[in-house]
CSV table of C-alpha atoms and ligand atoms in Angstrom, one decimal:
chain,number,residue,atom,x,y,z
U,403,MET,CA,97.7,85.6,141.8
U,404,GLN,CA,94.5,88.0,140.6
U,405,LYS,CA,96.0,89.9,138.1
U,406,LYS,CA,94.2,93.0,138.5
U,407,SER,CA,91.5,94.6,136.3
U,408,TYR,CA,88.5,97.2,136.7
U,409,TRP,CA,86.3,94.3,137.2
U,410,ASN,CA,88.6,92.0,139.8
U,411,GLU,CA,88.9,96.1,141.6
U,412,THR,CA,85.0,96.8,142.0
U,413,VAL,CA,83.7,93.3,142.9
U,414,SER,CA,85.5,89.9,145.0
U,415,ILE,CA,84.0,87.0,145.3
U,416,PRO,CA,83.9,85.7,148.8
U,417,ALA,CA,86.3,83.0,149.3
U,418,ARG,CA,85.9,79.3,148.7
U,419,ASN,CA,88.0,76.2,151.4
U,420,PRO,CA,90.2,74.5,149.4
U,421,LEU,CA,89.3,71.0,149.5
U,422,ALA,CA,90.3,68.7,152.4
U,423,GLY,CA,90.9,64.5,151.3
U,424,ASP,CA,89.7,62.6,148.7
U,425,ILE,CA,86.3,62.9,147.3
U,426,SER,CA,83.8,60.6,144.7
U,427,ILE,CA,81.4,62.3,142.3
U,428,ASP,CA,80.4,62.0,138.9
U,429,THR,CA,82.1,64.9,137.2
U,430,VAL,CA,85.4,67.2,138.5
U,431,ILE,CA,85.7,70.0,136.7
U,432,ILE,CA,89.7,71.5,135.9
U,433,GLY,CA,89.1,75.4,136.6
U,434,GLY,CA,87.1,78.1,137.6
U,435,GLY,CA,87.4,80.3,135.2
U,436,MET,CA,84.0,81.2,132.9
U,437,ALA,CA,84.1,77.7,130.9
U,438,GLY,CA,84.3,76.1,134.4
U,439,ILE,CA,81.8,77.5,136.7
U,440,LEU,CA,79.5,78.2,133.9
U,441,THR,CA,80.1,73.4,132.5
U,442,ALA,CA,79.2,73.8,136.8
U,443,PHE,CA,76.2,75.4,135.9
U,444,LEU,CA,75.3,73.9,133.5
U,445,LEU,CA,75.1,71.2,135.3
U,446,LYS,CA,73.6,71.4,138.5
U,447,LYS,CA,70.5,72.2,136.7
U,448,LYS,CA,70.4,68.6,134.9
U,449,GLY,CA,70.6,67.2,138.2
U,450,ARG,CA,73.9,66.3,137.5
U,451,GLU,CA,76.5,66.1,140.5
U,452,CYS,CA,80.2,68.1,140.5
U,453,ILE,CA,82.6,70.0,141.5
U,454,VAL,CA,85.0,73.0,140.5
U,455,LEU,CA,89.0,72.8,141.2
U,456,GLU,CA,90.7,76.1,140.9
U,457,ALA,CA,93.3,76.4,141.3
U,458,GLU,CA,93.6,80.1,142.9
U,459,ARG,CA,90.8,82.0,143.4
U,460,ILE,CA,86.6,81.7,140.8
U,461,GLY,CA,87.5,84.6,137.8
U,462,GLY,CA,91.2,85.4,138.5
U,463,GLY,CA,92.9,83.8,135.7
U,464,GLN,CA,91.8,85.7,132.2
U,465,THR,CA,88.0,85.9,133.0
U,466,GLY,CA,89.2,88.5,135.0
U,467,CYS,CA,90.1,90.8,132.3
U,468,THR,CA,88.6,90.6,129.5
U,469,THR,CA,86.9,93.0,128.2
U,470,ALA,CA,83.4,91.2,128.3
U,471,LYS,CA,82.6,91.3,125.3
U,472,VAL,CA,78.7,88.8,124.3
U,473,THR,CA,78.9,88.3,120.7
U,474,SER,CA,78.9,85.8,118.3
U,475,GLN,CA,81.2,88.6,115.9
U,476,HIS,CA,83.8,87.2,115.6
U,477,ASN,CA,86.0,90.0,114.1
U,478,LEU,CA,86.8,88.4,110.3
U,479,ILE,CA,85.9,84.7,110.4
U,480,TYR,CA,83.0,83.6,109.1
U,481,ALA,CA,83.7,84.4,105.3
U,482,ASP,CA,86.4,82.6,106.3
U,483,LEU,CA,84.7,79.8,107.6
U,484,ILE,CA,82.2,79.0,104.7
U,485,LYS,CA,85.0,79.0,102.0
U,486,THR,CA,87.8,76.0,105.0
U,487,LYS,CA,84.5,74.0,106.3
U,488,GLY,CA,81.1,75.5,103.9
U,489,GLU,CA,78.4,76.0,104.9
U,490,VAL,CA,76.5,74.0,107.5
U,491,LEU,CA,79.5,74.3,109.7
U,492,ALA,CA,79.9,77.9,109.4
U,493,ARG,CA,76.4,78.0,110.1
U,494,GLN,CA,76.3,75.7,113.0
U,495,TYR,CA,79.3,78.3,114.1
U,496,ALA,CA,77.0,81.0,114.6
U,497,GLN,CA,74.4,79.7,115.6
U,498,ALA,CA,76.2,78.4,119.0
U,499,ASN,CA,77.0,81.6,119.5
U,500,GLU,CA,74.0,83.3,119.0
U,501,ALA,CA,72.0,80.4,120.8
U,502,ALA,CA,74.9,81.3,123.9
U,503,ILE,CA,73.4,85.4,123.9
U,504,ARG,CA,70.4,84.3,124.5
U,505,GLU,CA,71.5,81.5,127.4
U,506,TYR,CA,73.2,84.0,129.1
U,507,GLU,CA,69.8,86.6,128.8
U,508,SER,CA,67.9,83.3,130.1
U,509,VAL,CA,70.2,82.4,132.8
U,510,ILE,CA,70.2,86.6,134.3
U,511,ARG,CA,66.5,86.6,134.6
U,512,GLN,CA,65.6,83.4,135.7
U,513,ASN,CA,68.2,84.4,138.6
U,514,LYS,CA,67.6,87.7,138.3
U,515,ILE,CA,71.2,88.6,138.4
U,516,ASP,CA,73.0,92.2,138.8
U,517,CYS,CA,75.5,92.4,136.1
U,518,ASP,CA,75.4,94.8,134.2
U,519,TRP,CA,74.3,93.3,130.7
U,520,LYS,CA,73.1,95.6,128.1
U,521,GLU,CA,71.8,94.3,124.6
U,522,CYS,CA,74.0,96.7,122.3
U,523,PRO,CA,75.1,95.9,118.4
U,524,ALA,CA,78.8,95.1,117.3
U,525,TYR,CA,80.6,96.5,115.3
U,526,LEU,CA,83.6,95.9,112.9
U,527,TYR,CA,85.0,98.6,111.3
U,528,ALA,CA,87.8,98.6,108.5
U,529,ASP,CA,89.9,101.1,107.5
U,530,ARG,CA,92.5,100.0,105.0
U,531,LYS,CA,90.7,96.7,104.7
U,532,LYS,CA,87.2,97.1,104.0
U,533,THR,CA,87.3,95.0,100.9
U,534,GLU,CA,87.6,91.5,103.3
U,535,LEU,CA,85.4,93.2,105.6
U,536,HIS,CA,82.7,93.2,102.5
U,537,ASN,CA,82.8,90.0,102.5
U,538,GLU,CA,82.1,89.4,105.1
U,539,TYR,CA,78.8,91.8,105.6
U,540,MET,CA,77.9,88.7,102.5
U,541,ALA,CA,79.4,86.7,104.1
U,542,ALA,CA,76.5,86.8,107.8
U,543,LEU,CA,73.6,87.7,104.9
U,544,HIS,CA,74.5,84.0,103.6
U,545,LEU,CA,74.3,82.7,106.7
U,546,GLY,CA,70.7,84.1,108.3
U,547,ILE,CA,73.2,86.6,110.3
U,548,PRO,CA,70.5,89.6,110.1
U,549,ALA,CA,73.7,91.8,109.8
U,550,ARG,CA,73.9,95.7,108.5
U,551,TRP,CA,76.5,97.8,106.7
U,552,THR,CA,77.1,101.2,107.7
U,553,GLU,CA,79.4,103.5,107.2
U,554,ASP,CA,77.8,105.7,110.4
U,555,THR,CA,79.1,105.4,113.3
U,556,GLU,CA,79.8,106.8,116.9
U,557,LEU,CA,83.2,106.3,116.9
U,558,PRO,CA,85.4,110.5,116.9
U,559,PHE,CA,87.4,108.4,113.4
U,560,ARG,CA,86.1,108.3,109.9
U,561,VAL,CA,85.5,105.2,109.2
U,562,GLU,CA,85.6,103.7,105.3
U,563,GLY,CA,83.1,100.4,106.7
U,564,ALA,CA,81.2,99.1,109.4
U,565,LEU,CA,79.5,96.0,109.6
U,566,ARG,CA,76.4,96.1,112.6
U,567,PHE,CA,75.1,92.8,114.2
U,568,ASP,CA,71.9,93.9,116.6
U,569,ALA,CA,70.6,92.3,119.9
U,570,GLN,CA,74.4,91.6,121.2
U,571,ALA,CA,75.5,91.8,124.5
U,572,ARG,CA,78.3,93.6,127.4
U,573,PHE,CA,78.4,92.6,130.7
U,574,HIS,CA,80.1,93.1,134.0
U,575,PRO,CA,82.0,89.2,134.1
U,576,ILE,CA,82.9,89.3,138.0
U,577,LYS,CA,79.4,90.4,139.3
U,578,PHE,CA,78.2,87.6,136.3
U,579,LEU,CA,81.0,85.0,138.0
U,580,LYS,CA,79.1,86.3,141.4
U,581,ALA,CA,76.2,84.6,141.4
U,582,VAL,CA,75.8,82.1,139.3
U,583,SER,CA,79.1,79.9,140.8
U,584,ASP,CA,77.0,80.9,144.4
U,585,GLU,CA,75.5,78.0,143.0
U,586,VAL,CA,77.6,75.3,142.6
U,587,THR,CA,80.7,73.1,145.2
U,588,VAL,CA,83.6,75.2,144.3
U,589,PHE,CA,87.5,73.9,145.9
U,590,GLU,CA,90.2,77.4,145.6
U,591,ASN,CA,93.6,76.8,146.5
U,592,THR,CA,93.7,73.3,145.0
U,593,LYS,CA,95.5,72.7,142.0
U,594,VAL,CA,94.8,69.8,140.2
U,595,ILE,CA,98.7,67.8,139.4
U,596,LYS,CA,97.8,64.5,138.1
U,597,VAL,CA,94.6,63.5,135.5
U,598,THR,CA,94.0,59.5,135.3
U,599,ASP,CA,91.5,57.6,134.0
U,600,ASN,CA,88.5,57.7,136.7
U,601,GLY,CA,89.4,61.2,138.7
U,602,VAL,CA,92.5,63.8,139.4
U,603,GLU,CA,95.0,63.9,142.2
U,604,THR,CA,95.6,67.4,143.9
U,605,ASP,CA,97.4,69.0,145.9
U,606,LYS,CA,94.4,68.9,148.7
U,607,GLY,CA,93.3,65.3,148.3
U,608,ASN,CA,92.4,63.1,145.1
U,609,VAL,CA,88.9,63.4,143.8
U,610,GLN,CA,87.3,59.9,142.2
U,611,ALA,CA,85.3,61.1,138.9
U,612,ALA,CA,83.3,59.5,136.7
U,613,ASN,CA,83.8,62.8,134.4
U,614,ILE,CA,87.0,65.2,133.7
U,615,VAL,CA,86.3,68.5,132.3
U,616,PHE,CA,88.7,69.9,131.5
U,617,ALA,CA,88.4,73.7,131.8
U,618,CYS,CA,92.0,75.3,132.7
U,619,HIS,CA,92.5,77.4,129.6
U,620,TYR,CA,95.2,75.4,128.5
U,621,PRO,CA,95.0,71.6,129.0
U,622,PHE,CA,98.2,70.7,130.1
U,623,VAL,CA,97.8,67.7,129.9
U,624,ASN,CA,100.2,66.9,126.7
U,625,ILE,CA,99.1,63.8,125.9
U,626,PRO,CA,96.8,62.1,124.2
U,627,GLY,CA,95.5,65.4,123.1
U,628,TYR,CA,98.5,67.1,121.5
U,629,TYR,CA,96.9,70.9,122.4
U,630,PHE,CA,100.6,72.2,122.9
U,631,MET,CA,101.1,71.1,118.9
U,632,ARG,CA,97.6,73.3,117.8
U,633,MET,CA,97.5,76.1,119.9
U,634,TYR,CA,99.2,79.3,121.0
U,635,GLN,CA,98.7,81.9,123.1
U,636,GLU,CA,98.2,85.9,121.9
U,637,ARG,CA,98.6,88.4,124.4
U,638,SER,CA,96.3,91.5,124.8
U,639,TYR,CA,96.0,95.3,126.5
U,640,VAL,CA,93.6,97.0,127.6
U,641,LEU,CA,93.5,100.8,129.0
U,642,ALA,CA,90.2,102.1,130.8
U,643,VAL,CA,89.8,105.6,130.5
U,644,LYS,CA,87.5,108.2,132.3
U,645,GLY,CA,85.9,110.8,131.0
U,646,ALA,CA,85.2,109.6,127.2
U,647,PRO,CA,82.1,110.5,126.8
U,648,PRO,CA,79.8,106.3,125.9
U,649,LEU,CA,79.4,104.4,123.4
U,650,ASN,CA,76.2,103.0,123.2
U,651,GLY,CA,77.8,100.7,121.0
U,652,VAL,CA,81.3,97.5,120.8
U,653,TYR,CA,83.9,98.0,118.5
U,654,LEU,CA,86.3,96.0,117.0
U,655,GLY,CA,89.1,97.0,114.2
U,656,VAL,CA,89.5,95.1,112.1
U,657,ASP,CA,92.7,96.1,109.8
U,658,GLN,CA,95.9,95.7,112.4
U,659,ASP,CA,96.6,98.4,114.7
U,660,SER,CA,93.3,99.1,115.3
U,661,LEU,CA,91.7,99.1,118.4
U,662,SER,CA,88.6,97.8,120.9
U,663,LEU,CA,86.2,99.6,122.0
U,664,ARG,CA,82.9,99.9,124.5
U,665,THR,CA,82.0,101.2,127.6
U,666,ALA,CA,82.6,99.8,131.0
U,667,GLY,CA,80.2,101.9,133.7
U,668,GLU,CA,81.7,105.6,133.7
U,669,LEU,CA,84.7,103.4,131.3
U,670,LEU,CA,86.2,103.6,128.2
U,671,LEU,CA,88.2,100.5,127.1
U,672,ILE,CA,90.1,100.7,124.8
U,673,GLY,CA,91.5,97.1,123.8
U,674,GLY,CA,94.9,96.5,121.1
U,675,GLU,CA,98.6,96.2,120.5
U,676,GLY,CA,97.5,91.8,120.7
U,677,HIS,CA,101.4,89.9,120.7
U,678,ARG,CA,102.4,86.4,120.2
U,679,THR,CA,103.1,85.7,124.4
U,680,GLY,CA,106.5,85.7,124.1
U,681,GLU,CA,107.4,87.7,121.5
U,682,ASP,CA,107.2,91.7,122.8
U,683,THR,CA,111.3,91.9,123.8
U,684,CYS,CA,110.8,95.7,122.8
U,685,GLY,CA,106.8,97.1,125.3
U,686,GLY,CA,105.3,100.1,124.9
U,687,GLN,CA,102.3,98.6,124.8
U,688,TYR,CA,100.1,100.3,127.0
U,689,GLY,CA,101.6,103.6,125.7
U,690,LYS,CA,100.6,103.1,121.8
U,691,LEU,CA,96.7,102.6,123.1
U,692,LYS,CA,97.6,106.0,125.8
U,693,SER,CA,98.8,107.6,122.4
U,694,ALA,CA,95.7,106.2,120.5
U,695,ALA,CA,93.4,107.7,124.4
U,696,ALA,CA,95.0,111.2,124.0
U,697,ARG,CA,94.2,111.4,120.2
U,698,TRP,CA,90.8,110.7,120.4
U,699,TRP,CA,89.4,111.2,123.8
U,700,PRO,CA,91.9,114.0,124.7
U,701,ASP,CA,90.7,114.8,127.6
U,702,SER,CA,90.6,111.2,129.2
U,703,LYS,CA,92.6,109.9,131.8
U,704,GLU,CA,93.8,106.6,132.2
U,705,ALA,CA,92.2,104.9,135.5
U,706,TYR,CA,93.1,101.6,135.3
U,707,ARG,CA,95.7,99.4,132.1
U,708,TRP,CA,95.5,95.2,132.3
U,709,SER,CA,96.3,92.3,130.0
U,710,ALA,CA,95.3,88.5,129.2
U,711,GLN,CA,95.9,86.4,126.8
U,712,ASP,CA,93.9,83.3,125.2
U,713,CYS,CA,94.6,80.3,123.0
U,714,MET,CA,94.4,80.3,119.5
U,715,THR,CA,93.5,77.6,116.9
U,716,LEU,CA,94.8,76.1,114.0
U,717,ASP,CA,91.9,76.9,112.4
U,718,LYS,CA,89.8,79.6,114.2
U,719,VAL,CA,87.4,77.8,116.0
U,720,PRO,CA,87.8,76.4,119.5
U,721,TYR,CA,88.2,72.7,120.5
U,722,ILE,CA,85.3,72.3,122.7
U,723,GLY,CA,84.4,67.9,123.5
U,724,ARG,CA,85.8,64.6,123.5
U,725,TYR,CA,89.2,65.7,125.1
U,726,SER,CA,90.8,62.7,123.0
U,727,ARG,CA,89.3,59.6,120.8
U,728,ARG,CA,91.3,57.3,123.8
U,729,LYS,CA,89.6,59.1,126.8
U,730,GLN,CA,85.6,58.5,126.5
U,731,ASN,CA,85.8,60.1,129.8
U,732,TRP,CA,87.4,63.5,129.8
U,733,PHE,CA,85.9,66.9,127.8
U,734,VAL,CA,87.8,70.3,127.1
U,735,ALA,CA,87.1,73.4,126.7
U,736,THR,CA,89.9,75.3,125.1
U,737,GLY,CA,91.0,77.1,122.4
U,738,PHE,CA,88.4,80.8,122.7
U,739,GLN,CA,90.3,83.2,120.1
U,740,LYS,CA,90.1,86.1,122.8
U,741,TRP,CA,86.1,85.3,121.7
U,742,GLY,CA,85.4,83.2,125.7
U,743,MET,CA,82.8,84.6,126.6
U,744,THR,CA,80.1,83.0,124.1
U,745,SER,CA,82.3,80.0,123.8
U,746,SER,CA,82.6,79.8,127.5
U,747,MET,CA,78.6,79.6,128.1
U,748,VAL,CA,79.2,76.9,123.9
U,749,SER,CA,81.1,75.2,126.1
U,750,ALA,CA,78.5,74.9,128.8
U,751,MET,CA,75.6,73.9,126.5
U,752,ILE,CA,78.2,70.9,124.8
U,753,LEU,CA,79.7,69.8,127.7
U,754,SER,CA,76.7,69.4,129.9
U,755,ASP,CA,74.5,68.0,126.9
U,756,MET,CA,77.7,65.4,126.6
U,757,ILE,CA,78.2,64.1,129.5
U,758,THR,CA,74.4,63.7,130.3
U,759,GLY,CA,74.1,62.0,127.2
U,760,GLU,CA,71.7,64.8,124.8
U,761,LYS,CA,72.4,65.6,121.0
U,762,ASN,CA,74.2,68.1,121.3
U,763,ARG,CA,73.1,70.2,117.3
U,764,HIS,CA,76.0,72.5,117.4
U,765,GLU,CA,78.8,70.1,118.9
U,766,GLU,CA,79.8,68.9,115.4
U,767,VAL,CA,81.8,72.4,114.5
U,768,PHE,CA,84.5,72.4,117.5
U,769,SER,CA,84.8,69.0,117.7
U,770,PRO,CA,87.9,68.6,119.3
U,771,GLN,CA,88.9,65.6,116.9
U,772,ARG,CA,87.9,67.8,113.2
U,773,HIS,CA,89.4,67.0,110.1
U,774,ILE,CA,91.2,70.6,109.8
U,775,GLY,CA,91.4,71.5,106.3
U,776,GLN,CA,95.0,72.3,104.2
U,777,ASP,CA,96.3,75.9,105.3
U,778,ALA,CA,95.0,74.2,109.1
U,779,ALA,CA,97.2,71.3,108.5
U,780,GLY,CA,100.3,74.1,107.4
U,781,ASN,CA,100.0,75.1,111.0
U,782,VAL,CA,100.7,73.0,112.4
U,783,CYS,CA,103.9,72.0,111.0
U,784,LYS,CA,104.7,75.6,111.7
U,785,GLU,CA,103.5,75.5,115.4
U,786,SER,CA,106.1,72.2,115.6
U,787,GLY,CA,108.4,74.4,114.2
U,788,HIS,CA,108.4,77.3,116.2
U,789,THR,CA,108.4,75.4,119.1
U,790,ALA,CA,111.8,72.9,117.1
U,791,VAL,CA,113.5,76.8,117.0
U,792,THR,CA,112.6,78.1,120.8
U,793,LEU,CA,113.6,74.1,122.4
U,794,THR,CA,117.3,75.4,120.7
U,795,LYS,CA,117.5,79.3,120.6
U,796,PRO,CA,117.2,81.6,123.5
U,797,SER,CA,114.8,85.1,123.1
U,798,GLY,CA,116.4,88.4,124.3
U,799,LEU,CA,116.4,87.5,127.6
U,800,PRO,CA,118.9,90.9,130.1
U,801,GLU,CA,121.3,88.9,132.4
U,802,ASP,CA,120.7,90.8,135.0
U,803,LYS,CA,117.6,88.7,135.0
U,804,LYS,CA,118.9,85.3,134.3
U,805,GLU,CA,120.1,84.9,138.6
U,806,LYS,CA,116.6,85.7,139.6
U,807,VAL,CA,115.3,81.8,138.7
U,808,ARG,CA,116.7,79.0,138.5
U,809,THR,CA,116.8,78.3,134.3
U,810,THR,CA,115.2,80.4,131.5
U,811,ARG,CA,113.7,77.0,130.3
U,812,CYS,CA,110.3,76.7,130.3
U,813,SER,CA,109.1,73.8,132.8
U,814,HIS,CA,106.5,72.4,131.1
U,815,LEU,CA,108.1,71.8,127.3
U,816,GLY,CA,111.3,72.5,128.1
U,817,CYS,CA,111.3,75.6,125.3
U,818,HIS,CA,113.8,79.4,125.7
U,819,LEU,CA,112.1,81.8,127.8
U,820,SER,CA,111.6,85.6,127.0
U,821,TRP,CA,111.6,88.2,128.7
U,822,ASN,CA,109.3,91.4,128.6
U,823,PRO,CA,109.5,94.3,129.5
U,824,GLU,CA,106.7,95.7,130.1
U,825,GLU,CA,104.7,93.3,132.4
U,826,LYS,CA,107.8,92.4,133.6
U,827,THR,CA,107.7,88.2,133.0
U,828,TYR,CA,109.6,85.3,131.4
U,829,GLU,CA,106.9,83.9,129.1
U,830,CYS,CA,106.8,81.2,126.3
U,831,PRO,CA,106.7,81.6,123.2
U,832,CYS,CA,106.0,78.0,121.9
U,833,HIS,CA,103.1,77.9,124.2
U,834,GLY,CA,102.6,80.9,126.2
U,835,SER,CA,103.3,80.3,129.3
U,836,ARG,CA,104.4,82.6,132.2
U,837,PHE,CA,106.4,83.4,135.2
U,838,ASP,CA,106.3,87.0,137.0
U,839,CYS,CA,110.2,87.6,138.0
U,840,ARG,CA,110.7,85.1,140.7
U,841,GLY,CA,109.7,82.3,138.0
U,842,ARG,CA,106.3,81.2,139.9
U,843,VAL,CA,103.7,80.2,137.5
U,844,ILE,CA,101.2,83.4,136.1
U,845,ASP,CA,99.4,81.2,133.9
U,846,GLY,CA,99.6,77.8,131.8
U,847,PRO,CA,100.3,75.4,130.1
U,848,ALA,CA,102.8,74.9,132.8
U,849,GLN,CA,102.2,74.0,135.9
U,850,LYS,CA,105.8,73.7,138.1
U,851,ASP,CA,108.0,77.5,138.9
U,852,ILE,CA,110.7,77.9,137.9
U,853,THR,CA,111.9,80.0,140.8
U,854,ALA,CA,115.3,79.9,142.2
U,855,GLY,CA,116.7,77.6,144.9
U,856,GLY,CA,113.7,74.8,144.1
U,857,GLY,CA,112.5,71.8,142.2
U,858,ASP,CA,114.3,70.6,139.3
U,859,GLU,CA,115.2,72.1,136.2
F,1399,LIG,C1,92.8,91.4,126.2
F,1399,LIG,C2,91.2,90.4,126.5
F,1399,LIG,C3,90.4,90.5,126.2
F,1399,LIG,C4,89.1,89.8,126.0
F,1399,LIG,N1,88.0,90.6,125.6
F,1399,LIG,C5,86.5,89.7,125.1
F,1399,LIG,C6,85.4,90.2,125.2
F,1399,LIG,O1,85.3,91.1,124.6
F,1399,LIG,N2,84.7,89.2,124.7
F,1399,LIG,C7,84.5,88.0,124.7
F,1399,LIG,O2,83.9,86.5,124.1
F,1399,LIG,N3,86.3,87.1,125.1
F,1399,LIG,C8,87.2,87.7,125.0
F,1399,LIG,N4,88.4,87.7,125.9
F,1399,LIG,C9,88.5,86.2,125.5
F,1399,LIG,C10,87.7,85.9,127.2
F,1399,LIG,O3,88.6,86.4,127.6
F,1399,LIG,C11,89.0,83.9,127.8
F,1399,LIG,O4,88.8,83.3,126.9
F,1399,LIG,C12,88.4,83.5,128.7
F,1399,LIG,O5,88.1,84.3,129.3
F,1399,LIG,C13,88.1,82.7,129.6
F,1399,LIG,O6,88.1,81.7,130.5
F,1399,LIG,P1,88.5,80.3,131.0
F,1399,LIG,O7,87.2,79.5,132.0
F,1399,LIG,O8,88.3,79.4,129.4
F,1399,LIG,O9,90.1,80.3,131.4
F,1399,LIG,P2,90.6,81.3,132.9
F,1399,LIG,O10,89.7,82.0,132.7
F,1399,LIG,O11,91.9,81.3,132.6
F,1399,LIG,O12,90.2,80.0,133.8
F,1399,LIG,C14,90.3,78.8,133.4
F,1399,LIG,C15,91.1,78.2,135.2
F,1399,LIG,O13,91.6,77.5,135.7
F,1399,LIG,C16,92.8,77.4,137.0
F,1399,LIG,N5,93.8,76.4,136.7
F,1399,LIG,C17,94.6,76.4,135.6
F,1399,LIG,N6,95.0,75.3,135.9
F,1399,LIG,C18,94.6,74.9,137.4
F,1399,LIG,C19,95.2,73.7,137.2
F,1399,LIG,N7,96.2,73.1,137.0
F,1399,LIG,N8,93.8,73.0,138.8
F,1399,LIG,C20,93.3,74.0,139.1
F,1399,LIG,N9,92.5,75.1,137.8
F,1399,LIG,C21,93.7,75.5,136.9
F,1399,LIG,C22,93.5,78.3,136.2
F,1399,LIG,O14,93.2,79.5,138.2
F,1399,LIG,C23,92.1,80.1,136.3
F,1399,LIG,O15,91.7,80.6,137.0
F,1399,LIG,C24,89.5,88.4,126.0
F,1399,LIG,C25,90.6,88.3,125.8
F,1399,LIG,C26,91.7,89.0,126.4
F,1399,LIG,C27,93.0,88.4,126.2
């Protein structure tokens, strides 16, 4: 199901045929979002034969609903990474993301891609959390990031402080994806149902492959890998308004309930009101963004609204690398923490190197097999506890909604679903799967519908 956003509404990517029968290939990539398409693109550049299998349409997943800031400034992260992982790995994280921005520039320049790419500064701004933001500034300097502290911004409200990174960027993600996907073989409307040691089974045929890449946002094979115990999902909302003066920089507030801001064409994108998927049973998110728009940009008018979600890991770092020690030819790119533009490019660079047998100097910090610190290990227990509670306790589902679906348990691991009145969706608070009001899967890890009258419970 294609999600409606400004990006998807203004550019359409030509349809591709589904897989027709069985084939054999070097590498099969599951998922035609930013991560999957970029991985295929870089693998092809290295001379490897690969295909992408996409359950629905290219860019129809979370990539179509992003805000597409391209930055190594990932909220408050560097002070934390230095503390939990040490300076070497924290620097590796920063350098990998900076390298991703430079790689975007190079791909866009070399292929003459018209995607509204605009180099600009990125800012974090603070009101109450000025001390934390200043610590982040010191951490960034310590890691060699050319960061600056300022109190002056172009925002219509006063901030106590702002942290500026230069030479960051913003773009139109679907214009970019359209051009890049033109270079790779993609089969759309082809859903992977089973993954084996030497290939995948789909609803349209089987693919034999030496390497398998899970770029399907949330990996749906539970064992091995155990990603369901080490990730949850968070939703956020975007309001696109006309009539607000353009911003040169891209912005993110670090205080609770503050805003994410960027200009896109004649629109201002106002993002925020994030929550763990499955935990919004009251609604009102767009209303809050509308109030912010009315307060700070009183002449503005709503043009689009959309929402999306992303996978959050235990230690704030994506999982990019081997799926599991037990599966040497399975690879994964997930857990992007709402920073999937650079993280997708980092994934493509690391995974294409791993598959072609080259050493990548940034792979260690992202390894899914990495040691996680004590604090993060505590989060594993919290995640497992969350699953156990939601397995036994239904959460706030109105009686009249239950008739339309066969069950109100998630088809992934059986957790009780909650009803999101804002989106009119059933959502799993454990792992973030979502179903429309008739029970059709919108977002994984669930792969099976819960529609009334079909399949097993
Ligand atoms: C509101 C919001 C704003 C954001 N803004 C930014 C930002 O400004 N900058 C930034 O860097 N990041 C941002 N992000 C994060 C970024 O959008 C995501 O991390 C990124 O788009 C994820 O890309 P992906 O390729 O991993 O997933 P997706 O785009 O979801 O692609 C995965 C694809 O896999 C397919 N798939 C799933 N299961 C199967 C299967 N069984 N068989 C075949 N195909 C399958 C799906 O259909 C989907 O198309 C934001 C996230 C949110 C929620």
